[in-house]
Amino acid sequence: MSNGNLPKTNDLVIRLFNERLSLQVSKSALFVFFMLVVSNVILMALSLTQGAYDMALSDVWEMLVSPFSSSQMTVVVWEFRIPRILVAALVGSMLALSGALLQGVTRNGLADPALIGISQGAGLAVVVISILYPQEASVWRPWVALLGAILVAGVIQFLSWGEKNGGTIRFILIGIGLAAFISSITSVLMTYGQIDRAMSALTWLSGSLNLASWEHVRILLLAVVVLLPITLILSRSFSTLQMGESTAIGLGVSTSVLRTLLMILAVGFAALATASVGPLGFVGLIAPHVARRVAHSGVGMHLLISAAVGAFIVTLADMLGRNAFAPTQISAGLVTSIIGVPFFVMLLLRARVKA
Amino acid sequence: MIRRIHSAHVQNHYSINAVLRHLLTLATVLAVLIFMFTWHVSVGAKSLPLDAVFQALFDGQAVTMTHVIVWDLRMPRALTAALVGGGLGVAGAMLQGVSRNPLAEPSLLGLMAGASFAVVMAVNTFHFSDVFWLPWVAAVGALIAAVVVWLIAQLAPGGLNSLNLILAGSAVTAFLASLVSVVLILNQETFEQLRVWLSGSLSGQKTNELKVAMPLMMVAFLFALYLSSKVTVLAMGDEVALGLGLKTGWLKVQVLICVVVLTACSVALAGPIGFVGLVIPHVVRLFVGVDYRWVIPYSALVGACYLLLVDIIARLALRPEEVSTGIVTALFGAPLFVYLVRARAR
């Protein structure tokens, strides 16, 4: 399978379908990805043991292999803890993918679905439907969130569309302005609800995995199964786009179509993740940067590593949030923001933003 | 010689014209302010006719029902709105002048988040309720946040440009907002106590707060007026200011103190009210140009008018419910922010 003619011998080259499809994957990146998956599994197992009742790892293992035992702890683990960590991991990887796509498409290292208003759009849509049509909220939530996010993304694109010069700055600043605008509308709904509804809305808006259920796992898994392969198929043209608009056009890529597709994917990932757990800030910002730092790789592999990093961050944030002030739970979104802001400031201090 | 006299004459002629124009504008703005104030007082659960309000306002002795409503119930709120609007307008104008950044504003630069974080922590941790110290607590928070934002923007590549300042401001705001949320989730009592205040509201009896904040803000206004000519010079650039013999570093510290006091008093009175400091100076500059000796007093007056109007809208829009004033200012201000970003990039 590996080809001796290539200068880089530590790359794994896979050729399939009579060499019609070939993949070149850096072995070190593959190794990093593998290690990340392993550490994710370990972290998830650890997270399973934590909660109102602490358990030993061996107990968890026992419950995992015998799901139909009727002990109370088995029910707790299978009904609450497992869906929760699965949702955490899925949401984390989706936000990371969204962030990686956004940063690539806008060629702006500071792009994040929460920073530029996409998460707020989804959030507003969900708060609106929860207040106006609470009965139908659970069914329509993902779709409404998707709609809200797409609307906001469209508005941002429309407003920041124009001259090339300063486009990325404008994109971010307009996103910040829109986020403030949308948050103020959300606050109108929040302030005048009953205190218990406002309290639960506050928890949701701060990005909580409290209500995670198997239903969420199903929706998120479906989204990943549909969207991830499309993303990976597009990753090849995506890599040419990152070399610059003219290079991509020169290599025969239809950039406007590709951009639109990638934006839709980014928005889709962020919206569906937000619909399940509320806006989780800064995951989409951090994960792609960390992924770039831990392994040099092509675009496709970078997306996968970002996803693994994102899953790790959210699972960890959820675990920290549950334990830091137990029995009160701090939403994972608050933890990611508190971790994420210093990271953002670090990026701001190091990376030159193209002005 | 003749030319010199001529030019002096022309200059004189122009400045008389300018003064006349300013006096006219000033009279108009003051009239609008008095009208807004009266209108604001007349709106409420018991709607009062404007002339009755006017009579009660300027007829100090009568003890009628209207008189009591106007002086004891509605005046404090109208005064608060006017003070907060004026204070934020001036704070925004000074920040924009000193940083030469059209997007500078107390809430976007993180000052409000700092002030509200300090207040929330004080209320939550120490069950702090001493009205006298509240503005000072807020001021410490605002000052620290301002310095942190300034440091981040200064150290970032590119220095103190709009983008760095706004990004640093929104990062600090996001961080402090998360911490505030953590505190509120942990303590529902504090949440219930502060949730309306945190969205920037003028409701509630603020008489005691006013007694503390009003003198402070008046001093800060006078200080701002004193600084205004120097701010005009500073707005032309650090080199120009240095060349004209200004101690720019010291001046910036003075401006910062003034802005922090105005912001902190506003937050202590009404919670974080965003975008007023952004909107007002831009509107004012449209009419009076870039001379901060005029921009600052006008920002105070127009800011007061604006917040009175916004508060009227906030109280009338969803009657009998009341929308927080800060939410309405964000609804109006954020689109202007977007417009400014677009206009500047052109």
CSV table of C-alpha atoms in Angstrom, one decimal, chain A residues 107-310:
chain,number,residue,atom,x,y,z
A,107,ARG,CA,-9.5,32.2,6.7
A,108,ASN,CA,-9.8,33.7,10.1
A,109,GLY,CA,-8.3,31.9,13.1
A,110,LEU,CA,-10.6,33.6,15.6
A,111,ALA,CA,-13.9,32.4,14.1
A,112,ASP,CA,-16.1,30.4,16.4
A,113,PRO,CA,-19.8,29.6,16.1
A,114,ALA,CA,-20.6,31.3,19.4
A,115,LEU,CA,-18.5,34.4,18.7
A,116,ILE,CA,-20.1,35.2,15.5
A,117,GLY,CA,-23.7,34.8,16.5
A,118,ILE,CA,-24.6,31.4,14.9
A,119,SER,CA,-25.1,29.8,18.3
A,120,GLN,CA,-27.0,32.8,19.5
A,121,GLY,CA,-29.3,32.5,16.5
A,122,ALA,CA,-30.0,28.9,17.3
A,123,GLY,CA,-30.4,29.8,20.9
A,124,LEU,CA,-32.9,32.5,20.3
A,125,ALA,CA,-35.0,30.3,18.0
A,126,VAL,CA,-35.1,27.6,20.6
A,127,VAL,CA,-36.0,30.0,23.4
A,128,VAL,CA,-38.8,31.4,21.2
A,129,ILE,CA,-40.3,28.0,20.4
A,130,SER,CA,-40.0,26.9,24.0
A,131,ILE,CA,-42.0,29.9,25.2
A,132,LEU,CA,-44.6,30.1,22.4
A,133,TYR,CA,-45.2,26.4,21.7
A,134,PRO,CA,-43.8,24.5,24.7
A,135,GLN,CA,-45.6,21.3,23.7
A,136,GLU,CA,-44.1,21.0,20.3
A,137,ALA,CA,-40.7,22.2,21.4
A,138,SER,CA,-39.0,18.9,21.9
A,139,VAL,CA,-39.9,17.7,18.4
A,140,TRP,CA,-39.1,20.8,16.4
A,141,ARG,CA,-36.2,22.1,18.5
A,142,PRO,CA,-33.4,20.9,16.2
A,143,TRP,CA,-35.1,22.2,13.0
A,144,VAL,CA,-36.0,25.5,14.6
A,145,ALA,CA,-32.4,25.9,15.8
A,146,LEU,CA,-31.1,25.1,12.4
A,147,LEU,CA,-33.4,27.7,10.9
A,148,GLY,CA,-32.3,30.3,13.4
A,149,ALA,CA,-28.6,29.6,12.8
A,150,ILE,CA,-28.9,29.6,9.0
A,151,LEU,CA,-30.8,32.9,9.2
A,152,VAL,CA,-28.1,34.5,11.3
A,153,ALA,CA,-25.3,33.1,9.2
A,154,GLY,CA,-27.0,34.4,6.1
A,155,VAL,CA,-27.4,37.9,7.6
A,156,ILE,CA,-23.8,37.9,8.6
A,157,GLN,CA,-22.7,36.8,5.2
A,158,PHE,CA,-24.9,39.4,3.6
A,159,LEU,CA,-23.7,42.2,5.8
A,160,SER,CA,-20.0,41.4,5.6
A,161,TRP,CA,-20.2,40.7,1.9
A,162,GLY,CA,-18.5,43.4,-0.1
A,163,GLU,CA,-14.9,44.5,-0.8
A,164,LYS,CA,-12.3,41.9,-0.1
A,165,ASN,CA,-10.2,44.2,1.9
A,166,GLY,CA,-11.0,44.0,5.6
A,167,GLY,CA,-13.6,41.3,5.0
A,168,THR,CA,-12.5,39.1,7.8
A,169,ILE,CA,-12.4,41.8,10.4
A,170,ARG,CA,-15.8,42.9,9.3
A,171,PHE,CA,-17.1,39.4,9.5
A,172,ILE,CA,-16.0,39.1,13.1
A,173,LEU,CA,-17.1,42.6,14.2
A,174,ILE,CA,-20.5,42.2,12.6
A,175,GLY,CA,-20.8,38.8,14.2
A,176,ILE,CA,-20.1,40.4,17.6
A,177,GLY,CA,-22.7,43.1,16.9
A,178,LEU,CA,-25.3,40.6,15.8
A,179,ALA,CA,-24.6,38.4,18.9
A,180,ALA,CA,-25.3,41.4,21.1
A,181,PHE,CA,-28.5,42.2,19.2
A,182,ILE,CA,-29.8,38.6,19.4
A,183,SER,CA,-28.8,38.2,23.1
A,184,SER,CA,-30.8,41.3,23.9
A,185,ILE,CA,-33.9,39.8,22.3
A,186,THR,CA,-33.3,36.6,24.2
A,187,SER,CA,-33.0,38.6,27.4
A,188,VAL,CA,-36.4,40.2,26.8
A,189,LEU,CA,-37.9,36.7,26.8
A,190,MET,CA,-35.8,35.6,29.8
A,191,THR,CA,-36.4,38.6,32.1
A,192,TYR,CA,-40.2,38.3,32.0
A,193,GLY,CA,-40.7,34.6,32.2
A,194,GLN,CA,-41.6,33.0,35.5
A,195,ILE,CA,-38.6,32.5,37.7
A,196,ASP,CA,-38.5,28.7,37.3
A,197,ARG,CA,-38.8,29.0,33.5
A,198,ALA,CA,-36.2,31.7,33.4
A,199,MET,CA,-34.0,29.7,35.6
A,200,SER,CA,-34.2,26.7,33.3
A,201,ALA,CA,-33.7,28.9,30.3
A,202,LEU,CA,-30.6,30.4,32.0
A,203,THR,CA,-29.3,26.9,32.5
A,204,TRP,CA,-30.0,26.0,28.8
A,205,LEU,CA,-28.6,29.2,27.5
A,206,SER,CA,-25.4,28.6,29.4
A,207,GLY,CA,-25.0,25.3,27.6
A,208,SER,CA,-26.0,22.5,29.9
A,209,LEU,CA,-25.9,18.7,29.4
A,210,ASN,CA,-28.4,18.2,32.2
A,211,LEU,CA,-31.3,17.1,30.0
A,212,ALA,CA,-29.3,14.9,27.6
A,213,SER,CA,-31.2,11.8,26.7
A,214,TRP,CA,-31.0,8.9,24.2
A,215,GLU,CA,-33.2,11.0,21.9
A,216,HIS,CA,-30.4,13.6,21.7
A,217,VAL,CA,-27.9,10.9,21.1
A,218,ARG,CA,-29.9,9.6,18.2
A,219,ILE,CA,-30.4,13.0,16.5
A,220,LEU,CA,-26.7,13.9,17.0
A,221,LEU,CA,-25.5,10.6,15.8
A,222,LEU,CA,-27.7,10.8,12.7
A,223,ALA,CA,-26.3,14.3,12.0
A,224,VAL,CA,-22.7,13.1,12.4
A,225,VAL,CA,-23.3,10.1,10.2
A,226,VAL,CA,-24.8,12.2,7.4
A,227,LEU,CA,-22.7,15.4,7.7
A,228,LEU,CA,-19.2,14.0,8.5
A,229,PRO,CA,-18.8,11.9,5.3
A,230,ILE,CA,-19.9,14.9,3.2
A,231,THR,CA,-17.4,17.1,5.0
A,232,LEU,CA,-14.6,14.6,4.5
A,233,ILE,CA,-15.4,14.3,0.8
A,234,LEU,CA,-15.3,18.1,0.5
A,235,SER,CA,-12.1,18.3,2.5
A,236,ARG,CA,-9.9,17.8,-0.5
A,237,SER,CA,-11.3,20.9,-2.4
A,238,PHE,CA,-11.4,22.6,1.0
A,239,SER,CA,-7.6,22.2,1.3
A,240,THR,CA,-7.1,24.0,-2.0
A,241,LEU,CA,-9.4,26.8,-0.7
A,242,GLN,CA,-7.0,27.3,2.2
A,243,MET,CA,-4.2,28.0,-0.2
A,244,GLY,CA,-6.1,31.1,-1.3
A,245,GLU,CA,-9.0,31.9,-3.5
A,246,SER,CA,-7.0,32.2,-6.8
A,247,THR,CA,-5.1,29.0,-6.2
A,248,ALA,CA,-8.3,27.2,-5.7
A,249,ILE,CA,-9.8,28.6,-8.8
A,250,GLY,CA,-6.7,27.8,-10.7
A,251,LEU,CA,-7.0,24.1,-9.6
A,252,GLY,CA,-10.5,24.0,-11.0
A,253,VAL,CA,-12.5,24.4,-7.8
A,254,SER,CA,-15.8,26.2,-8.0
A,255,THR,CA,-15.1,28.3,-4.9
A,256,SER,CA,-18.4,30.0,-4.4
A,257,VAL,CA,-20.3,26.7,-4.5
A,258,LEU,CA,-17.7,25.2,-2.2
A,259,ARG,CA,-17.8,28.1,0.2
A,260,THR,CA,-21.6,27.9,0.4
A,261,LEU,CA,-21.5,24.1,1.0
A,262,LEU,CA,-18.9,24.4,3.7
A,263,MET,CA,-20.8,27.2,5.4
A,264,ILE,CA,-23.9,25.2,5.4
A,265,LEU,CA,-22.1,22.3,6.9
A,266,ALA,CA,-20.5,24.5,9.5
A,267,VAL,CA,-23.8,26.0,10.4
A,268,GLY,CA,-25.5,22.6,10.4
A,269,PHE,CA,-23.0,21.2,12.8
A,270,ALA,CA,-23.2,24.2,15.2
A,271,ALA,CA,-27.0,24.5,15.0
A,272,LEU,CA,-27.7,20.8,15.7
A,273,ALA,CA,-25.2,20.8,18.6
A,274,THR,CA,-26.7,24.0,20.0
A,275,ALA,CA,-30.2,22.6,19.7
A,276,SER,CA,-29.5,19.8,22.0
A,277,VAL,CA,-27.5,21.4,24.7
A,278,GLY,CA,-27.6,25.2,24.3
A,279,PRO,CA,-24.7,27.4,23.1
A,280,LEU,CA,-21.2,26.1,24.2
A,281,GLY,CA,-18.8,28.8,23.6
A,282,PHE,CA,-15.2,28.6,22.5
A,283,VAL,CA,-15.0,24.9,21.7
A,284,GLY,CA,-15.1,25.5,18.0
A,285,LEU,CA,-12.4,28.1,18.5
A,286,ILE,CA,-10.0,26.1,20.6
A,287,ALA,CA,-10.2,22.6,19.1
A,288,PRO,CA,-8.9,23.4,15.6
A,289,HIS,CA,-6.0,25.3,17.0
A,290,VAL,CA,-5.1,22.5,19.4
A,291,ALA,CA,-5.4,20.0,16.6
A,292,ARG,CA,-3.0,22.0,14.5
A,293,ARG,CA,-0.6,22.2,17.4
A,294,VAL,CA,-0.6,18.4,18.2
A,295,ALA,CA,-0.2,17.1,14.6
A,296,HIS,CA,0.7,18.3,11.2
A,297,SER,CA,-1.7,16.8,8.8
A,298,GLY,CA,-3.9,17.3,5.8
A,299,VAL,CA,-7.2,19.0,6.0
A,300,GLY,CA,-9.3,15.8,6.3
A,301,MET,CA,-7.1,14.4,9.1
A,302,HIS,CA,-7.1,17.8,10.8
A,303,LEU,CA,-10.9,17.8,10.8
A,304,LEU,CA,-10.9,14.4,12.5
A,305,ILE,CA,-8.4,15.4,15.1
A,306,SER,CA,-10.3,18.6,15.8
A,307,ALA,CA,-13.4,16.5,16.3
A,308,ALA,CA,-11.6,14.3,18.8
A,309,VAL,CA,-10.2,17.3,20.6
A,310,GLY,CA,-13.6,18.9,20.8
